[in-house]
CSV table of C-alpha atoms in Angstrom, one decimal:
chain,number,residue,atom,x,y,z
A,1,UNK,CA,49.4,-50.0,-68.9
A,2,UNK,CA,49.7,-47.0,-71.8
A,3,UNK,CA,46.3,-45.8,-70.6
A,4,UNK,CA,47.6,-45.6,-66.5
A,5,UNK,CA,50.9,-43.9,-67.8
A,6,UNK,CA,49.5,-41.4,-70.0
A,7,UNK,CA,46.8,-40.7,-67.5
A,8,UNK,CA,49.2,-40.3,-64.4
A,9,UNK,CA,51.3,-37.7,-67.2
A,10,UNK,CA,48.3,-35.5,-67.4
A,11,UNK,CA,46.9,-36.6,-70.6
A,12,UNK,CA,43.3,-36.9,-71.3
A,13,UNK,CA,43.0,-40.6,-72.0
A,14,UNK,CA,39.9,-42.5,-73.7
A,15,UNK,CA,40.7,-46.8,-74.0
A,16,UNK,CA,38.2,-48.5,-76.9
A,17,UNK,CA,37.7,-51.9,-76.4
A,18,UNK,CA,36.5,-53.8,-79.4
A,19,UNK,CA,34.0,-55.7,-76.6
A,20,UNK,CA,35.1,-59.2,-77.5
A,21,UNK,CA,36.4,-60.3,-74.6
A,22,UNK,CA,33.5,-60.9,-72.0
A,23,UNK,CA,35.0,-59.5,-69.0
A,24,UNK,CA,38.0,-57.5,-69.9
A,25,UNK,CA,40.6,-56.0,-67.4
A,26,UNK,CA,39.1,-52.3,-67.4
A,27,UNK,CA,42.4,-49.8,-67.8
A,28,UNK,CA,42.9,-46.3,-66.3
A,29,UNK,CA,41.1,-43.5,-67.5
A,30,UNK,CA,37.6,-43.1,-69.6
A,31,UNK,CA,37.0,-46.2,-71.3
A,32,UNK,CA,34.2,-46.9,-74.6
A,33,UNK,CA,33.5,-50.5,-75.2
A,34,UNK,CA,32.2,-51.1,-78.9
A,35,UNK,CA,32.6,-50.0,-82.8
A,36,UNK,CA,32.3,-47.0,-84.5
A,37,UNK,CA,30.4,-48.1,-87.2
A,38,UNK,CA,33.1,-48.6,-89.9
A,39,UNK,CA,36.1,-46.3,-90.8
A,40,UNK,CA,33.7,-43.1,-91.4
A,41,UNK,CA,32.1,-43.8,-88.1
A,42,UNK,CA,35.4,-43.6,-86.4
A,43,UNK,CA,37.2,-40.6,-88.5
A,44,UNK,CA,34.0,-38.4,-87.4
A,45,UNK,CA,34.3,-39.5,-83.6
A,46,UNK,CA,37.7,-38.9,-83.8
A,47,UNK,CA,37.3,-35.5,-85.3
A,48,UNK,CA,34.1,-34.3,-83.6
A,49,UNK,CA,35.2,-35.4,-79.6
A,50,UNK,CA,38.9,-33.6,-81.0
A,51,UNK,CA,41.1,-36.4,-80.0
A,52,UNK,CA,45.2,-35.0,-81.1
A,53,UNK,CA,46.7,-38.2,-81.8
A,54,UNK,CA,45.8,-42.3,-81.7
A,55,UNK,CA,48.0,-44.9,-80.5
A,56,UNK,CA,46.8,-48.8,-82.0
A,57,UNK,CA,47.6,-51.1,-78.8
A,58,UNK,CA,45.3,-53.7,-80.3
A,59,UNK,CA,46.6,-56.8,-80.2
A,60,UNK,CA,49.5,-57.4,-82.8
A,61,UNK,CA,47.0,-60.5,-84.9
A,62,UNK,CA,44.0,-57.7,-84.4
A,63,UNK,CA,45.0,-56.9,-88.5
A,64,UNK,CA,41.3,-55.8,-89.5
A,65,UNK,CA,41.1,-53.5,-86.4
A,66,UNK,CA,44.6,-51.8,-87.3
A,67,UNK,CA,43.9,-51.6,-90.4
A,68,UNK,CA,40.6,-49.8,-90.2
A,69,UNK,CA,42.0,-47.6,-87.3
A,70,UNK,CA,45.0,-46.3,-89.9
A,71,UNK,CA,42.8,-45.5,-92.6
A,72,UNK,CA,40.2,-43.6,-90.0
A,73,UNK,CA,43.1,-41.5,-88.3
A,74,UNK,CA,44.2,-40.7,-91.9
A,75,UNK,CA,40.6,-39.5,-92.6
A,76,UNK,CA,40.3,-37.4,-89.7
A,77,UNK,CA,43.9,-35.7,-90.1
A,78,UNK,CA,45.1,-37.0,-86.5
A,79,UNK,CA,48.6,-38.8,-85.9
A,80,UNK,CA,48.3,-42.7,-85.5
A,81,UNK,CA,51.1,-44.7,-83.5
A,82,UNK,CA,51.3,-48.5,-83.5
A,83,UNK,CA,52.6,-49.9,-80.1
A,84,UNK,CA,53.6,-53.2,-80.8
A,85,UNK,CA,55.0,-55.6,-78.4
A,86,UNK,CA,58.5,-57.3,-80.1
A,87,UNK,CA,57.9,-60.6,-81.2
A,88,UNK,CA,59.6,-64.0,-79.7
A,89,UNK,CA,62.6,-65.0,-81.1
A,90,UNK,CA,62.1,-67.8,-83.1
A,91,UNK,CA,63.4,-70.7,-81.4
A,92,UNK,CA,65.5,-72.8,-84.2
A,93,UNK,CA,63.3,-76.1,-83.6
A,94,UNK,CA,60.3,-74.0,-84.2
A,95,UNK,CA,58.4,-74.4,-87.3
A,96,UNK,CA,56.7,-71.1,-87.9
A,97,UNK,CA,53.8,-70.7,-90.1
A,98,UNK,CA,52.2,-67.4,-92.5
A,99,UNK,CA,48.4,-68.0,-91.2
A,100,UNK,CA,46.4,-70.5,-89.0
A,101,UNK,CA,45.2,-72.4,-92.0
A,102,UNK,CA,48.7,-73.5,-92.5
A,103,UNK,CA,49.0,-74.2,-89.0
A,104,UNK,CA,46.0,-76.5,-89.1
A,105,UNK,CA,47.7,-78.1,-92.2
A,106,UNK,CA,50.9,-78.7,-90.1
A,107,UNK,CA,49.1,-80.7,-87.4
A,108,UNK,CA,47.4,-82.8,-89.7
A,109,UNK,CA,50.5,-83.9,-91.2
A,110,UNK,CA,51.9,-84.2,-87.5
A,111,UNK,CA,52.2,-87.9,-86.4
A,112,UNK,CA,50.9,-88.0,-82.9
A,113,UNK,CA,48.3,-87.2,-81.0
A,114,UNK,CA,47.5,-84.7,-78.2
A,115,UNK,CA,47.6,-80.8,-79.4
A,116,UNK,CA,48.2,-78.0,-77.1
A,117,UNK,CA,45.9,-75.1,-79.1
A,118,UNK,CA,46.3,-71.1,-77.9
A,119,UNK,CA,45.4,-69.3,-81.1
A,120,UNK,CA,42.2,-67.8,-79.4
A,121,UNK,CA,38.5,-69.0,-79.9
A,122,UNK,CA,37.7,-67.6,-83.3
A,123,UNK,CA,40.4,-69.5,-85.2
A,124,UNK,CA,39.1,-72.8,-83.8
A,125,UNK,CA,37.3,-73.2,-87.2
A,126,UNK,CA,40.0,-74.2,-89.0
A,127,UNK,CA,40.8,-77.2,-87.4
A,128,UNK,CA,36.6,-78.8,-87.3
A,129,UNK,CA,37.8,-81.4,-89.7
A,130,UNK,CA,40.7,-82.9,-87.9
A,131,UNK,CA,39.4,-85.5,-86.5
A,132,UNK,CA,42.4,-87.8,-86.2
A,133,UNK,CA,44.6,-85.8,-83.2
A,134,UNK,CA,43.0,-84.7,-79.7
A,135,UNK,CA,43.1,-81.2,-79.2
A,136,UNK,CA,43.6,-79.1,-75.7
A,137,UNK,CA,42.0,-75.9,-76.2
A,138,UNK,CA,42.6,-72.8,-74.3
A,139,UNK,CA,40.4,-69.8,-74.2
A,140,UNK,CA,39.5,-67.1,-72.1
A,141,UNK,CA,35.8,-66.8,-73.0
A,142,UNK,CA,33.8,-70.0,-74.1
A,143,UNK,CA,34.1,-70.7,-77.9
A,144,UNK,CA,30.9,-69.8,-80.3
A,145,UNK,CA,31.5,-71.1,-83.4
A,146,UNK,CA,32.6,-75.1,-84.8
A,147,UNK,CA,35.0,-77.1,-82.5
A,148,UNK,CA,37.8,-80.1,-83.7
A,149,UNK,CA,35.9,-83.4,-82.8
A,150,UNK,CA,38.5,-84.6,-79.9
A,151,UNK,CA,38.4,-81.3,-78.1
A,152,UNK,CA,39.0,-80.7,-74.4
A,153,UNK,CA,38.4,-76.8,-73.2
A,154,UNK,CA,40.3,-75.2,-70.9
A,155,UNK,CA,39.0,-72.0,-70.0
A,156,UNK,CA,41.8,-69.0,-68.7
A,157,UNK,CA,43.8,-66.1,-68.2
A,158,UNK,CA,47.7,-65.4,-68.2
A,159,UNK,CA,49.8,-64.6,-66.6
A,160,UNK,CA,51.2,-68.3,-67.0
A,161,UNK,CA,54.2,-70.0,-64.8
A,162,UNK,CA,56.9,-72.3,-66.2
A,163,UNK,CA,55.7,-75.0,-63.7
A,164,UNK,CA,51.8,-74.7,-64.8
A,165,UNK,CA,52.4,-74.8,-68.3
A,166,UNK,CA,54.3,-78.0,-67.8
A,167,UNK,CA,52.3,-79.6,-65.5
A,168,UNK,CA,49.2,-78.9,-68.0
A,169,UNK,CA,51.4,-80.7,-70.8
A,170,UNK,CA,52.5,-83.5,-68.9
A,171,UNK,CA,49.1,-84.2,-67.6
A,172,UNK,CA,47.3,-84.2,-71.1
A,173,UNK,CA,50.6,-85.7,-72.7
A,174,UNK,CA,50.8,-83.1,-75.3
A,175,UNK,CA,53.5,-83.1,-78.1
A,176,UNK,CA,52.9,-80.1,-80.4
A,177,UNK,CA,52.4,-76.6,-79.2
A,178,UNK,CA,50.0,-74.4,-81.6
A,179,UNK,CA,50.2,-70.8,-80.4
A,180,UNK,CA,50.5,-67.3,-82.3
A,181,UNK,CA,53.7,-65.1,-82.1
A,182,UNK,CA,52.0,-62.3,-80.0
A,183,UNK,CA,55.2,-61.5,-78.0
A,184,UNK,CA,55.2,-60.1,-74.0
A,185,UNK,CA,55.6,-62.2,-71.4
A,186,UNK,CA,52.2,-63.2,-70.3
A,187,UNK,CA,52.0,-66.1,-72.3
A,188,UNK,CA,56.0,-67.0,-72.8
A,189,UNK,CA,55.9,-69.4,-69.9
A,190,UNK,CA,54.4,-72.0,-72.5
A,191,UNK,CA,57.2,-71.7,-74.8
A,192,UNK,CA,59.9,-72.3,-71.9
A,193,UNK,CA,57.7,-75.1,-70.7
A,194,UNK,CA,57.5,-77.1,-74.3
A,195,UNK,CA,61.5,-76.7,-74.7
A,196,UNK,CA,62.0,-78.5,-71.7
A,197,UNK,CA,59.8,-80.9,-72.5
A,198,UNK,CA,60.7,-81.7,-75.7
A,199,UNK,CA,57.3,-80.5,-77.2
A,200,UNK,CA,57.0,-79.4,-80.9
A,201,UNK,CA,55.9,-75.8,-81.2
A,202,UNK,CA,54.1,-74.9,-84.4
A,203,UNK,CA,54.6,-70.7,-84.7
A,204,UNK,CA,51.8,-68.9,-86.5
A,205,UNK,CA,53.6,-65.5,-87.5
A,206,UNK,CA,52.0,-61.9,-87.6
A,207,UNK,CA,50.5,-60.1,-89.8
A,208,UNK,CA,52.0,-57.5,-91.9
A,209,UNK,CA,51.2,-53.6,-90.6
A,210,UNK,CA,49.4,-51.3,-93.0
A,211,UNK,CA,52.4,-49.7,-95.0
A,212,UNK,CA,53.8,-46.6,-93.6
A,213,UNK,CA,52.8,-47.1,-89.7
A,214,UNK,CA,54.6,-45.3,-87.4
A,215,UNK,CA,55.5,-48.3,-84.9
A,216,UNK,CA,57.4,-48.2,-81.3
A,217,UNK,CA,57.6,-51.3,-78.9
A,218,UNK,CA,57.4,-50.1,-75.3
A,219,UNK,CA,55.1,-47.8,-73.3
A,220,UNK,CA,57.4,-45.4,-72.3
A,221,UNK,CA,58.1,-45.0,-76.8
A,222,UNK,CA,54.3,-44.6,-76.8
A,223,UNK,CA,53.8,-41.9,-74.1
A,224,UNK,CA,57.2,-39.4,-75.2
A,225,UNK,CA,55.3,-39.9,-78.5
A,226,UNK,CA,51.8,-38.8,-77.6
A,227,UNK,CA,53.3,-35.8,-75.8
A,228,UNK,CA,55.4,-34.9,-79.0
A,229,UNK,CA,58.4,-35.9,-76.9
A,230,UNK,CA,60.2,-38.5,-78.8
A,231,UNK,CA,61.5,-37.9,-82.7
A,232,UNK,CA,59.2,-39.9,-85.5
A,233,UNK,CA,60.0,-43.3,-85.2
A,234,UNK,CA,61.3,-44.8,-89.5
A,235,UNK,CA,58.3,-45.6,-91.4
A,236,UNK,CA,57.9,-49.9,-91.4
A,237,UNK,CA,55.4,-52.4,-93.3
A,238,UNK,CA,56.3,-55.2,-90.9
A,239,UNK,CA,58.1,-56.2,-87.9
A,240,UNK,CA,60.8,-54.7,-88.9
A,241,UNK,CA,60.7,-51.8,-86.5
A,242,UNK,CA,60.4,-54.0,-83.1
């Protein structure tokens, strides 16, 4: 979406995808699917194609990719903006978690059975030795690495309604909800879905920004920025700036 505004403003837009994703929704504008080759790699494409600013639109548990991004936009001397989606409120019957191994420690010590899991395919590790609860497990590409041993996969993409999401718990009789606080409303449906339900929701929270980003939260933030519209946004280390 900040690719299609930008590009409809005039603005000569090039979209790196990190090529994880099999068959990724393609934006607007010039798009480059792969790495760089490290931080050097990227501070010399940067400089040598003569970009004039970055924005990181990674996703907000994508830590190694904005980290490496910050520290190669410093290299190069080019302006780096962090669009970041606000978080969920955290729902007081929530129990939010610092990482996904505590999450996996919080369902072992969970009493029942059937696990809704939304964390993504490459934290699936983390939960191989649980072999006491039955785990629903929902992906968008296949997973490639070690699996719980009661595992059910569920292969999709949000958007998500209220009514799917419940009808997906209901039929698989799930009673805790694993899922990371990425924010948006693509996946939120899930959250609405286990409240109604009465299903526990265990809330892995995000990981701290390098210190110093420059952060906004909506598109339109992102685009008055890249034009030198909009004033600097405060200096943040965390969520603390939306």
């Amino acid at each position: 979406m900040l690719a299609a505004e930008l590009a409809a403003a005039g603005a000569d837009v090039l979209s790196s995808l990190a090529g994880l994703v099999r068959e990724p929704q393609p934006p607007g504008g010039r798009v480059r699917i792969g790495g760089f080759g490290g931080d050097a790699g990227m501070a010399e494409f940067l400089r040598k194609e003569g970009f004039s600013a970055v924005v990181d639109a990674t996703h907000p548990f994508a830590a190694a990719i904005t980290a490496s991004a910050e520290r190669a936009a410093a290299r190069a001397g080019v302006p780096l903006l962090v669009l970041h989606r606000p978080e969920w409120e955290l729902h007081p019957s929530w129990e939010a978690v610092a990482d996904i191994p505590a999450a996996a420690s919080a369902v072992r010590s969970w009493p029942g059975e059937s696990v809704l899991l939304t964390t993504g395919r490459h934290d699936l590790a983390a939960f191989q030795a649980d072999d006491r609860h039955c785990f629903l497990v929902r992906t968008v590409d296949p997973p490639d690495g070690p699996l719980p041993p009661r595992v059910t996969l569920i292969r999709d993409r949000g958007p998500y309604t209220v009514q799917g999401e419940s009808a997906l718990m209901r039929n698989h009789q799930v009673g805790l909800l694993v899922t990371k606080n990425s924010g948006g409303p693509m996946t939120a449906a899930k959250l609405q879905a286990a409240r109604e339900l009465g299903v526990r929701v265990v809330m892995v929270q995000r990981p701290p920004l390098p210190p110093g980003s420059q952060v906004v939260a909506t598109i339109a933030d992102a685009v008055q920025w890249s034009f030198g519209l909009g004033p600097p946004q405060p200096d943040c280390t965390s969520t603390a700036c939306g």
